[in-house]
């Protein structure tokens, strides 16, 4: 899994070609060496400053789905009996806890809402042809895809915006042909596919999105620049946990296939289902 443990930033002050003073901030990262992270940050800020001085474009804003690891705090590392890291819990940029797995495959599937169906749906409604519930259509399609692949045991969950699948009986590495074929067959979001490939891990959000719980946005972001920022984050997390306890992140729907789950996957799925409240009747968020 390509998840950075260390993050450092570098700031340079320079001038735009039109004379305006600007500040360039760049981040560097490393899996095991803070000095390497700082060196990378320094190099990136210098490259960005040179590009701007020569009239080039400003660097793109930080993109979670880009070619760099997500800038997330590692909350917990989970190892197997051989001491290998098989999963990590991280906190993403808007404060939710995410389960990152090395070879337990999660498939994220978004479902178009009636509003996103566009003019065709509007025309059907105009003539009294009420379109079928898109979630019902999507669930039937997912079931058909899963039943056509009996070699996989797949757990299906409903999420706020679609569905989530977990392949629990086979180890699958992200970015492989098998992974890409399954993600394509189930119609997974291309941005999710890209992120899994870049981070060399699969992802499943365990806790609700704060705005769906009616809670405020985080006021600071990892890595924290001061003790004050760390304290603000801790205070936000406590409030967020209190607000989100009334919601589930996904709900278990069905299982396809007959093979038993791999032993260590059973533990991860138990963690997933507990933290997402997948067996509850709480509203999704």
Short mmCIF file of the C-alpha atoms (twelve columns), coordinates in Angstrom:
data_MODEL
# 
_entry.id   MODEL 
# 
loop_
_atom_site.group_PDB 
_atom_site.id 
_atom_site.type_symbol 
_atom_site.label_atom_id 
_atom_site.label_alt_id 
_atom_site.label_comp_id 
_atom_site.label_asym_id 
_atom_site.label_seq_id 
_atom_site.Cartn_x 
_atom_site.Cartn_y 
_atom_site.Cartn_z 
_atom_site.pdbx_PDB_model_num 
ATOM 1   C CA . UNK A 1   0.000   0.000   0.000   1 
ATOM 2   C CA . UNK A 2   1.342   3.400   -0.976  1 
ATOM 3   C CA . UNK A 3   0.277   5.403   2.062   1 
ATOM 4   C CA . UNK A 4   2.679   8.071   3.300   1 
ATOM 5   C CA . UNK A 5   3.575   8.185   6.991   1 
ATOM 6   C CA . UNK A 6   5.447   11.472  6.787   1 
ATOM 7   C CA . UNK A 7   4.416   14.773  5.219   1 
ATOM 8   C CA . UNK A 8   6.453   17.982  5.054   1 
ATOM 9   C CA . UNK A 9   5.824   21.284  3.321   1 
ATOM 10  C CA . UNK A 10  8.040   23.936  1.827   1 
ATOM 11  C CA . UNK A 11  7.169   27.604  1.278   1 
ATOM 12  C CA . UNK A 12  8.873   29.990  -1.150  1 
ATOM 13  C CA . UNK A 13  8.099   33.667  -1.743  1 
ATOM 14  C CA . UNK A 14  8.587   34.971  -5.253  1 
ATOM 15  C CA . UNK A 15  7.027   37.356  -7.758  1 
ATOM 16  C CA . UNK A 16  4.619   36.731  -10.591 1 
ATOM 17  C CA . UNK A 17  5.802   38.034  -14.009 1 
ATOM 18  C CA . UNK A 18  3.396   40.967  -13.558 1 
ATOM 19  C CA . UNK A 19  5.184   41.926  -10.324 1 
ATOM 20  C CA . UNK A 20  2.654   40.601  -7.815  1 
ATOM 21  C CA . UNK A 21  4.231   38.904  -4.775  1 
ATOM 22  C CA . UNK A 22  3.137   35.283  -4.435  1 
ATOM 23  C CA . UNK A 23  3.753   32.459  -1.994  1 
ATOM 24  C CA . UNK A 24  4.361   28.942  -3.285  1 
ATOM 25  C CA . UNK A 25  3.579   26.046  -0.957  1 
ATOM 26  C CA . UNK A 26  4.398   22.453  -1.899  1 
ATOM 27  C CA . UNK A 27  4.110   19.164  -0.040  1 
ATOM 28  C CA . UNK A 28  6.482   16.230  0.034   1 
ATOM 29  C CA . UNK A 29  5.835   12.767  1.400   1 
ATOM 30  C CA . UNK A 30  7.579   9.534   2.315   1 
ATOM 31  C CA . UNK A 31  6.601   6.119   3.595   1 
ATOM 32  C CA . UNK A 32  9.449   5.918   6.114   1 
ATOM 33  C CA . UNK A 33  11.774  8.966   6.102   1 
ATOM 34  C CA . UNK A 34  10.792  12.521  7.160   1 
ATOM 35  C CA . UNK A 35  14.025  13.907  5.661   1 
ATOM 36  C CA . UNK A 36  13.068  12.466  2.274   1 
ATOM 37  C CA . UNK A 37  9.639   14.081  2.588   1 
ATOM 38  C CA . UNK A 38  11.220  17.475  3.303   1 
ATOM 39  C CA . UNK A 39  13.683  17.131  0.417   1 
ATOM 40  C CA . UNK A 40  10.839  16.316  -1.955  1 
ATOM 41  C CA . UNK A 41  8.810   19.299  -0.694  1 
ATOM 42  C CA . UNK A 42  11.768  21.654  -1.221  1 
ATOM 43  C CA . UNK A 43  12.326  20.394  -4.752  1 
ATOM 44  C CA . UNK A 44  8.649   20.674  -5.665  1 
ATOM 45  C CA . UNK A 45  8.332   24.223  -4.327  1 
ATOM 46  C CA . UNK A 46  11.421  25.295  -6.291  1 
ATOM 47  C CA . UNK A 47  10.090  23.742  -9.507  1 
ATOM 48  C CA . UNK A 48  6.716   25.405  -9.000  1 
ATOM 49  C CA . UNK A 49  8.314   28.804  -8.335  1 
ATOM 50  C CA . UNK A 50  10.462  28.560  -11.480 1 
ATOM 51  C CA . UNK A 51  7.432   27.668  -13.570 1 
ATOM 52  C CA . UNK A 52  5.451   30.622  -12.249 1 
ATOM 53  C CA . UNK A 53  8.347   33.073  -12.713 1 
ATOM 54  C CA . UNK A 54  8.682   31.968  -16.343 1 
ATOM 55  C CA . UNK A 55  4.990   32.654  -16.928 1 
ATOM 56  C CA . UNK A 56  3.774   29.090  -16.583 1 
ATOM 57  C CA . UNK A 57  0.509   28.101  -14.857 1 
ATOM 58  C CA . UNK A 58  0.069   27.811  -11.124 1 
ATOM 59  C CA . UNK A 59  0.325   24.238  -9.835  1 
ATOM 60  C CA . UNK A 60  -2.935  22.356  -9.616  1 
ATOM 61  C CA . UNK A 61  -4.579  22.301  -6.216  1 
ATOM 62  C CA . UNK A 62  -4.098  19.149  -4.195  1 
ATOM 63  C CA . UNK A 63  -6.005  16.319  -5.821  1 
ATOM 64  C CA . UNK A 64  -6.819  13.237  -3.751  1 
ATOM 65  C CA . UNK A 65  -7.284  11.299  -6.980  1 
ATOM 66  C CA . UNK A 66  -4.020  12.464  -8.504  1 
ATOM 67  C CA . UNK A 67  -0.699  10.714  -8.829  1 
ATOM 68  C CA . UNK A 68  0.316   11.252  -5.213  1 
ATOM 69  C CA . UNK A 69  -0.829  9.495   -2.047  1 
ATOM 70  C CA . UNK A 70  -3.729  10.986  -0.134  1 
ATOM 71  C CA . UNK A 71  -2.600  13.377  2.611   1 
ATOM 72  C CA . UNK A 72  -4.246  11.473  5.459   1 
ATOM 73  C CA . UNK A 73  -3.312  10.776  9.058   1 
ATOM 74  C CA . UNK A 74  -2.689  7.095   9.808   1 
ATOM 75  C CA . UNK A 75  -4.870  6.157   12.787  1 
ATOM 76  C CA . UNK A 76  -4.162  2.431   12.989  1 
ATOM 77  C CA . UNK A 77  -2.119  -0.202  11.191  1 
ATOM 78  C CA . UNK A 78  -3.398  -3.786  10.985  1 
ATOM 79  C CA . UNK A 79  -0.952  -6.660  10.421  1 
ATOM 80  C CA . UNK A 80  -1.437  -10.358 9.722   1 
ATOM 81  C CA . UNK A 81  0.205   -13.235 11.605  1 
ATOM 82  C CA . UNK A 82  3.329   -12.876 9.447   1 
ATOM 83  C CA . UNK A 83  3.727   -9.213  10.426  1 
ATOM 84  C CA . UNK A 84  2.676   -7.872  7.019   1 
ATOM 85  C CA . UNK A 85  0.488   -4.766  6.861   1 
ATOM 86  C CA . UNK A 86  -2.864  -5.794  5.406   1 
ATOM 87  C CA . UNK A 87  -4.875  -2.679  6.249   1 
ATOM 88  C CA . UNK A 88  -4.673  0.856   7.621   1 
ATOM 89  C CA . UNK A 89  -7.249  3.177   9.074   1 
ATOM 90  C CA . UNK A 90  -6.755  6.783   7.971   1 
ATOM 91  C CA . UNK A 91  -8.689  10.033  8.350   1 
ATOM 92  C CA . UNK A 92  -9.468  11.704  5.040   1 
ATOM 93  C CA . UNK A 93  -9.493  15.400  4.204   1 
ATOM 94  C CA . UNK A 94  -13.064 15.945  5.422   1 
ATOM 95  C CA . UNK A 95  -12.614 14.000  8.645   1 
ATOM 96  C CA . UNK A 96  -14.112 10.587  7.852   1 
ATOM 97  C CA . UNK A 97  -12.293 7.389   8.838   1 
ATOM 98  C CA . UNK A 98  -11.282 5.212   5.873   1 
ATOM 99  C CA . UNK A 99  -10.329 1.534   5.777   1 
ATOM 100 C CA . UNK A 100 -7.448  0.990   3.316   1 
ATOM 101 C CA . UNK A 101 -6.768  -2.647  2.391   1 
ATOM 102 C CA . UNK A 102 -3.908  -4.328  0.567   1 
ATOM 103 C CA . UNK A 103 -5.846  -7.123  -1.144  1 
ATOM 104 C CA . UNK A 104 -9.359  -7.238  0.330   1 
ATOM 105 C CA . UNK A 105 -11.157 -5.754  -2.648  1 
ATOM 106 C CA . UNK A 106 -13.806 -3.088  -2.139  1 
ATOM 107 C CA . UNK A 107 -15.795 -1.877  -5.142  1 
ATOM 108 C CA . UNK A 108 -17.486 1.532   -4.983  1 
ATOM 109 C CA . UNK A 109 -20.518 1.967   -7.261  1 
ATOM 110 C CA . UNK A 110 -22.336 5.294   -7.638  1 
ATOM 111 C CA . UNK A 111 -25.975 5.349   -8.740  1 
ATOM 112 C CA . UNK A 112 -27.352 8.265   -10.801 1 
ATOM 113 C CA . UNK A 113 -30.138 10.064  -8.948  1 
ATOM 114 C CA . UNK A 114 -33.375 11.142  -10.698 1 
ATOM 115 C CA . UNK A 115 -31.995 14.682  -10.917 1 
ATOM 116 C CA . UNK A 116 -28.903 13.440  -12.754 1 
ATOM 117 C CA . UNK A 117 -30.895 11.428  -15.292 1 
ATOM 118 C CA . UNK A 118 -31.347 14.627  -17.288 1 
ATOM 119 C CA . UNK A 119 -33.730 15.415  -20.111 1 
ATOM 120 C CA . UNK A 120 -34.657 11.797  -20.937 1 
ATOM 121 C CA . UNK A 121 -36.016 11.214  -17.445 1 
ATOM 122 C CA . UNK A 122 -37.881 14.515  -17.589 1 
ATOM 123 C CA . UNK A 123 -39.534 13.581  -20.905 1 
ATOM 124 C CA . UNK A 124 -40.613 10.180  -19.535 1 
ATOM 125 C CA . UNK A 125 -42.145 11.824  -16.487 1 
ATOM 126 C CA . UNK A 126 -43.936 14.349  -18.701 1 
ATOM 127 C CA . UNK A 127 -45.729 11.536  -20.550 1 
ATOM 128 C CA . UNK A 128 -46.578 9.655   -17.370 1 
ATOM 129 C CA . UNK A 129 -43.834 7.044   -17.692 1 
ATOM 130 C CA . UNK A 130 -42.337 7.040   -14.254 1 
ATOM 131 C CA . UNK A 131 -38.743 5.774   -14.505 1 
ATOM 132 C CA . UNK A 132 -37.879 2.755   -12.374 1 
ATOM 133 C CA . UNK A 133 -36.051 3.455   -9.121  1 
ATOM 134 C CA . UNK A 134 -32.369 3.742   -10.178 1 
ATOM 135 C CA . UNK A 135 -31.248 1.935   -7.010  1 
ATOM 136 C CA . UNK A 136 -33.484 -1.033  -7.832  1 
ATOM 137 C CA . UNK A 137 -32.102 -1.085  -11.391 1 
ATOM 138 C CA . UNK A 138 -28.513 -0.879  -10.119 1 
ATOM 139 C CA . UNK A 139 -29.014 -3.643  -7.542  1 
ATOM 140 C CA . UNK A 140 -30.435 -5.992  -10.206 1 
ATOM 141 C CA . UNK A 141 -27.462 -5.251  -12.465 1 
ATOM 142 C CA . UNK A 142 -24.961 -5.825  -9.641  1 
ATOM 143 C CA . UNK A 143 -26.639 -9.122  -8.743  1 
ATOM 144 C CA . UNK A 144 -26.445 -10.255 -12.384 1 
ATOM 145 C CA . UNK A 145 -22.741 -9.392  -12.583 1 
ATOM 146 C CA . UNK A 146 -22.032 -11.192 -9.290  1 
ATOM 147 C CA . UNK A 147 -24.043 -14.297 -10.246 1 
ATOM 148 C CA . UNK A 148 -22.103 -14.513 -13.520 1 
ATOM 149 C CA . UNK A 149 -18.894 -14.785 -11.470 1 
ATOM 150 C CA . UNK A 150 -19.545 -17.620 -8.966  1 
ATOM 151 C CA . UNK A 151 -15.809 -17.953 -8.245  1 
ATOM 152 C CA . UNK A 152 -16.094 -14.836 -6.071  1 
ATOM 153 C CA . UNK A 153 -17.896 -14.504 -2.752  1 
ATOM 154 C CA . UNK A 154 -19.181 -10.932 -2.726  1 
ATOM 155 C CA . UNK A 155 -20.865 -9.008  0.053   1 
ATOM 156 C CA . UNK A 156 -23.154 -6.211  -1.139  1 
ATOM 157 C CA . UNK A 157 -23.908 -3.050  0.844   1 
ATOM 158 C CA . UNK A 158 -26.143 -0.059  0.151   1 
ATOM 159 C CA . UNK A 159 -24.497 3.350   0.596   1 
ATOM 160 C CA . UNK A 160 -25.984 6.841   0.577   1 
ATOM 161 C CA . UNK A 161 -25.078 7.387   -3.091  1 
ATOM 162 C CA . UNK A 162 -24.981 3.833   -4.405  1 
ATOM 163 C CA . UNK A 163 -23.543 0.470   -3.438  1 
ATOM 164 C CA . UNK A 164 -20.338 -1.094  -2.113  1 
ATOM 165 C CA . UNK A 165 -19.084 -4.617  -2.787  1 
ATOM 166 C CA . UNK A 166 -16.437 -6.576  -0.895  1 
ATOM 167 C CA . UNK A 167 -14.774 -9.647  -2.442  1 
ATOM 168 C CA . UNK A 168 -13.998 -11.776 0.617   1 
ATOM 169 C CA . UNK A 169 -12.764 -15.154 -0.651  1 
ATOM 170 C CA . UNK A 170 -9.859  -14.178 -2.910  1 
ATOM 171 C CA . UNK A 171 -6.854  -11.891 -2.568  1 
ATOM 172 C CA . UNK A 172 -6.867  -9.294  -5.337  1 
ATOM 173 C CA . UNK A 173 -4.221  -6.650  -5.857  1 
ATOM 174 C CA . UNK A 174 -5.277  -3.178  -7.048  1 
ATOM 175 C CA . UNK A 175 -4.065  -2.198  -10.489 1 
ATOM 176 C CA . UNK A 176 -3.952  -5.789  -11.778 1 
ATOM 177 C CA . UNK A 177 -5.932  -7.065  -14.741 1 
ATOM 178 C CA . UNK A 178 -8.262  -8.963  -12.433 1 
ATOM 179 C CA . UNK A 179 -8.918  -5.865  -10.337 1 
ATOM 180 C CA . UNK A 180 -9.519  -3.623  -13.347 1 
ATOM 181 C CA . UNK A 181 -11.849 -6.186  -14.948 1 
ATOM 182 C CA . UNK A 182 -14.004 -6.485  -11.825 1 
ATOM 183 C CA . UNK A 183 -14.171 -2.743  -11.251 1 
ATOM 184 C CA . UNK A 184 -15.207 -2.244  -14.865 1 
ATOM 185 C CA . UNK A 185 -17.801 -5.035  -14.784 1 
ATOM 186 C CA . UNK A 186 -19.497 -3.593  -11.707 1 
ATOM 187 C CA . UNK A 187 -19.357 -0.039  -13.077 1 
ATOM 188 C CA . UNK A 188 -17.162 1.431   -10.393 1 
ATOM 189 C CA . UNK A 189 -16.507 5.175   -10.351 1 
ATOM 190 C CA . UNK A 190 -13.440 5.935   -12.565 1 
ATOM 191 C CA . UNK A 191 -12.053 8.276   -9.880  1 
ATOM 192 C CA . UNK A 192 -12.189 5.456   -7.337  1 
ATOM 193 C CA . UNK A 193 -10.432 3.128   -9.802  1 
ATOM 194 C CA . UNK A 194 -7.703  5.715   -10.305 1 
ATOM 195 C CA . UNK A 195 -7.202  6.281   -6.601  1 
ATOM 196 C CA . UNK A 196 -6.946  2.554   -5.836  1 
ATOM 197 C CA . UNK A 197 -4.356  2.135   -8.570  1 
ATOM 198 C CA . UNK A 198 -2.290  5.110   -7.408  1 
ATOM 199 C CA . UNK A 199 -2.409  4.194   -3.707  1 
ATOM 200 C CA . UNK A 200 -2.012  0.462   -4.375  1 
ATOM 201 C CA . UNK A 201 -4.883  -0.236  -1.998  1 
ATOM 202 C CA . UNK A 202 -8.671  -0.422  -1.886  1 
ATOM 203 C CA . UNK A 203 -10.708 2.014   0.190   1 
ATOM 204 C CA . UNK A 204 -13.945 1.885   2.154   1 
ATOM 205 C CA . UNK A 205 -15.221 4.877   4.138   1 
ATOM 206 C CA . UNK A 206 -16.220 3.716   7.633   1 
ATOM 207 C CA . UNK A 207 -17.812 6.848   9.071   1 
ATOM 208 C CA . UNK A 208 -20.409 9.272   7.634   1 
ATOM 209 C CA . UNK A 209 -19.708 12.470  5.729   1 
ATOM 210 C CA . UNK A 210 -19.961 15.339  8.200   1 
ATOM 211 C CA . UNK A 211 -22.409 17.457  6.164   1 
ATOM 212 C CA . UNK A 212 -24.870 14.571  5.973   1 
ATOM 213 C CA . UNK A 213 -24.866 14.535  9.775   1 
ATOM 214 C CA . UNK A 214 -25.568 18.251  9.966   1 
ATOM 215 C CA . UNK A 215 -22.113 18.904  11.411  1 
ATOM 216 C CA . UNK A 216 -19.546 21.593  10.662  1 
ATOM 217 C CA . UNK A 217 -16.453 21.194  8.476   1 
ATOM 218 C CA . UNK A 218 -13.053 20.457  10.063  1 
ATOM 219 C CA . UNK A 219 -11.126 23.614  10.974  1 
ATOM 220 C CA . UNK A 220 -7.684  22.098  10.533  1 
ATOM 221 C CA . UNK A 221 -6.103  19.459  8.377   1 
ATOM 222 C CA . UNK A 222 -3.337  16.905  8.783   1 
ATOM 223 C CA . UNK A 223 -0.412  17.335  9.129   1 
ATOM 224 C CA . UNK A 224 -1.025  19.861  11.871  1 
ATOM 225 C CA . UNK A 225 1.309   22.842  12.066  1 
ATOM 226 C CA . UNK A 226 0.883   23.446  15.802  1 
ATOM 227 C CA . UNK A 227 -0.494  22.060  19.050  1 
ATOM 228 C CA . UNK A 228 -3.406  24.459  18.672  1 
ATOM 229 C CA . UNK A 229 -4.346  22.886  15.323  1 
ATOM 230 C CA . UNK A 230 -4.061  19.410  16.859  1 
ATOM 231 C CA . UNK A 231 -6.358  20.454  19.706  1 
ATOM 232 C CA . UNK A 232 -8.859  21.963  17.274  1 
ATOM 233 C CA . UNK A 233 -8.861  18.716  15.345  1 
ATOM 234 C CA . UNK A 234 -9.407  16.657  18.480  1 
ATOM 235 C CA . UNK A 235 -12.314 18.872  19.522  1 
ATOM 236 C CA . UNK A 236 -13.840 18.566  16.047  1 
ATOM 237 C CA . UNK A 237 -13.456 14.778  16.077  1 
ATOM 238 C CA . UNK A 238 -15.310 14.453  19.386  1 
ATOM 239 C CA . UNK A 239 -18.190 16.559  18.082  1 
ATOM 240 C CA . UNK A 240 -18.232 14.675  14.798  1 
ATOM 241 C CA . UNK A 241 -18.378 11.303  16.544  1 
ATOM 242 C CA . UNK A 242 -21.304 12.494  18.629  1 
ATOM 243 C CA . UNK A 243 -23.165 13.810  15.557  1 
ATOM 244 C CA . UNK A 244 -22.473 10.742  13.404  1 
ATOM 245 C CA . UNK A 245 -23.542 8.090   15.928  1 
ATOM 246 C CA . UNK A 246 -27.146 8.421   14.702  1 
ATOM 247 C CA . UNK A 247 -26.189 7.347   11.152  1 
ATOM 248 C CA . UNK A 248 -24.803 4.354   9.291   1 
ATOM 249 C CA . UNK A 249 -22.310 4.572   6.456   1 
ATOM 250 C CA . UNK A 250 -23.569 1.500   4.617   1 
ATOM 251 C CA . UNK A 251 -26.168 -1.239  5.135   1 
ATOM 252 C CA . UNK A 252 -25.664 -4.929  4.353   1 
ATOM 253 C CA . UNK A 253 -27.964 -6.084  1.532   1 
ATOM 254 C CA . UNK A 254 -26.966 -9.519  0.235   1 
ATOM 255 C CA . UNK A 255 -24.154 -12.001 -0.338  1 
ATOM 256 C CA . UNK A 256 -23.287 -13.854 -3.538  1 
ATOM 257 C CA . UNK A 257 -21.106 -16.952 -3.797  1 
ATOM 258 C CA . UNK A 258 -20.611 -19.865 -1.443  1 
ATOM 259 C CA . UNK A 259 -16.883 -19.915 -0.596  1 
ATOM 260 C CA . UNK A 260 -15.916 -18.968 2.940   1 
ATOM 261 C CA . UNK A 261 -14.128 -15.682 3.480   1 
ATOM 262 C CA . UNK A 262 -10.360 -15.739 4.022   1 
ATOM 263 C CA . UNK A 263 -9.610  -15.782 7.741   1 
ATOM 264 C CA . UNK A 264 -7.995  -12.362 8.042   1 
ATOM 265 C CA . UNK A 265 -10.673 -10.930 5.761   1 
ATOM 266 C CA . UNK A 266 -13.331 -12.088 8.200   1 
ATOM 267 C CA . UNK A 267 -11.704 -9.920  10.858  1 
ATOM 268 C CA . UNK A 268 -11.551 -6.928  8.519   1 
ATOM 269 C CA . UNK A 269 -15.184 -7.362  7.445   1 
ATOM 270 C CA . UNK A 270 -16.216 -7.614  11.083  1 
ATOM 271 C CA . UNK A 271 -14.406 -4.318  11.727  1 
ATOM 272 C CA . UNK A 272 -15.983 -2.775  8.615   1 
ATOM 273 C CA . UNK A 273 -19.508 -3.835  9.533   1 
ATOM 274 C CA . UNK A 274 -19.142 -2.711  13.136  1 
ATOM 275 C CA . UNK A 275 -17.751 0.726   12.323  1 
ATOM 276 C CA . UNK A 276 -20.180 1.400   9.455   1 
ATOM 277 C CA . UNK A 277 -23.146 0.059   11.497  1 
ATOM 278 C CA . UNK A 278 -23.968 -2.119  8.504   1 
ATOM 279 C CA . UNK A 279 -26.419 -4.315  10.419  1 
ATOM 280 C CA . UNK A 280 -28.433 -1.403  11.855  1 
ATOM 281 C CA . UNK A 281 -31.573 0.328   10.650  1 
ATOM 282 C CA . UNK A 282 -30.058 3.804   10.958  1 
ATOM 283 C CA . UNK A 283 -30.319 6.344   8.111   1 
ATOM 284 C CA . UNK A 284 -27.411 6.464   5.670   1 
ATOM 285 C CA . UNK A 285 -24.973 9.356   5.624   1 
# 
